[in-house]
């Protein structure tokens, strides 16, 4: 099955988001390490949690769009079945 433009964009954004989480966590930890190990870990964990929330939002958007397409297909099939039985 070929992906439409929307699916390719969402897939790219999900991949880029995971890369941002990994490299962003490392950079965040290094930036705040001078304030102390515990504070640097805490801020890094906060960054990771926020990033995971954004990744989940992208994934939920993709899943809801798939559900919409499937609902449209089911509605068309049900309308065809209904029209055949009412004639």
Short mmCIF file of C-alpha atoms in Angstrom, two decimals:
data_model
loop_
_atom_site.label_atom_id
_atom_site.label_comp_id
_atom_site.label_asym_id
_atom_site.label_seq_id
_atom_site.Cartn_x
_atom_site.Cartn_y
_atom_site.Cartn_z
CA UNK A 1 0.00 0.00 0.00
CA UNK A 2 1.37 3.36 -0.98
CA UNK A 3 1.54 6.10 1.57
CA UNK A 4 0.05 9.45 0.80
CA UNK A 5 1.89 12.69 1.39
CA UNK A 6 0.45 13.07 4.88
CA UNK A 7 1.70 9.63 5.98
CA UNK A 8 5.19 10.34 4.69
CA UNK A 9 5.32 13.67 6.51
CA UNK A 10 4.12 12.13 9.79
CA UNK A 11 6.63 9.27 9.47
CA UNK A 12 9.43 11.76 8.87
CA UNK A 13 8.35 13.89 11.83
CA UNK A 14 8.21 10.83 14.11
CA UNK A 15 11.71 9.79 13.09
CA UNK A 16 13.01 13.31 13.55
CA UNK A 17 11.30 13.52 16.94
CA UNK A 18 13.08 10.40 18.16
CA UNK A 19 16.41 11.83 17.00
CA UNK A 20 15.63 15.09 18.81
CA UNK A 21 14.84 13.15 22.00
CA UNK A 22 18.14 11.28 21.94
CA UNK A 23 20.41 14.16 20.98
CA UNK A 24 18.38 16.72 22.90
CA UNK A 25 18.68 14.67 26.09
CA UNK A 26 22.44 14.47 25.70
CA UNK A 27 22.76 18.18 24.97
CA UNK A 28 20.40 19.12 27.81
CA UNK A 29 22.36 17.00 30.26
CA UNK A 30 25.66 18.54 29.17
CA UNK A 31 24.27 22.08 29.33
CA UNK A 32 23.01 21.72 32.89
CA UNK A 33 25.76 19.48 34.27
CA UNK A 34 27.62 22.50 35.67
CA UNK A 35 24.69 23.06 38.05
CA UNK A 36 25.07 19.59 39.50
CA UNK A 37 24.40 16.00 38.55
CA UNK A 38 20.98 15.71 40.20
CA UNK A 39 19.64 18.94 38.67
CA UNK A 40 21.00 17.99 35.24
CA UNK A 41 19.30 14.58 35.46
CA UNK A 42 16.03 16.15 36.61
CA UNK A 43 15.96 18.68 33.75
CA UNK A 44 16.91 15.99 31.24
CA UNK A 45 14.08 13.75 32.46
CA UNK A 46 11.65 16.68 32.17
CA UNK A 47 12.86 17.25 28.59
CA UNK A 48 12.40 13.56 27.75
CA UNK A 49 8.88 13.45 29.21
CA UNK A 50 7.79 16.53 27.24
CA UNK A 51 9.34 15.10 24.08
CA UNK A 52 7.55 11.77 24.59
CA UNK A 53 4.28 13.63 25.00
CA UNK A 54 4.82 15.37 21.65
CA UNK A 55 5.72 12.06 19.99
CA UNK A 56 2.55 10.49 21.39
CA UNK A 57 0.54 13.45 20.08
CA UNK A 58 1.93 12.90 16.56
CA UNK A 59 1.20 9.19 16.75
CA UNK A 60 -2.32 9.80 18.04
CA UNK A 61 -2.91 12.22 15.17
CA UNK A 62 -1.85 9.53 12.69
CA UNK A 63 -4.00 6.86 14.32
CA UNK A 64 -7.07 9.11 14.39
CA UNK A 65 -6.63 9.90 10.71
CA UNK A 66 -6.47 6.18 9.92
CA UNK A 67 -9.63 5.64 11.96
CA UNK A 68 -11.33 8.41 9.98
CA UNK A 69 -10.44 6.76 6.66
CA UNK A 70 -11.65 3.38 7.89
CA UNK A 71 -14.90 4.92 9.13
CA UNK A 72 -15.46 6.54 5.74
CA UNK A 73 -14.92 3.18 4.00
CA UNK A 74 -17.32 1.44 6.36
CA UNK A 75 -19.92 4.16 5.87
CA UNK A 76 -19.73 3.79 2.10
CA UNK A 77 -20.12 0.01 2.36
CA UNK A 78 -23.04 0.33 4.74
CA UNK A 79 -24.74 2.84 2.43
CA UNK A 80 -24.35 0.43 -0.50
CA UNK A 81 -25.77 -2.43 1.54
CA UNK A 82 -28.64 -0.26 2.74
CA UNK A 83 -29.46 0.95 -0.76
CA UNK A 84 -29.54 -2.65 -2.09
CA UNK A 85 -31.89 -3.81 0.64
CA UNK A 86 -34.30 -0.89 0.41
CA UNK A 87 -34.97 -1.29 -3.32
#
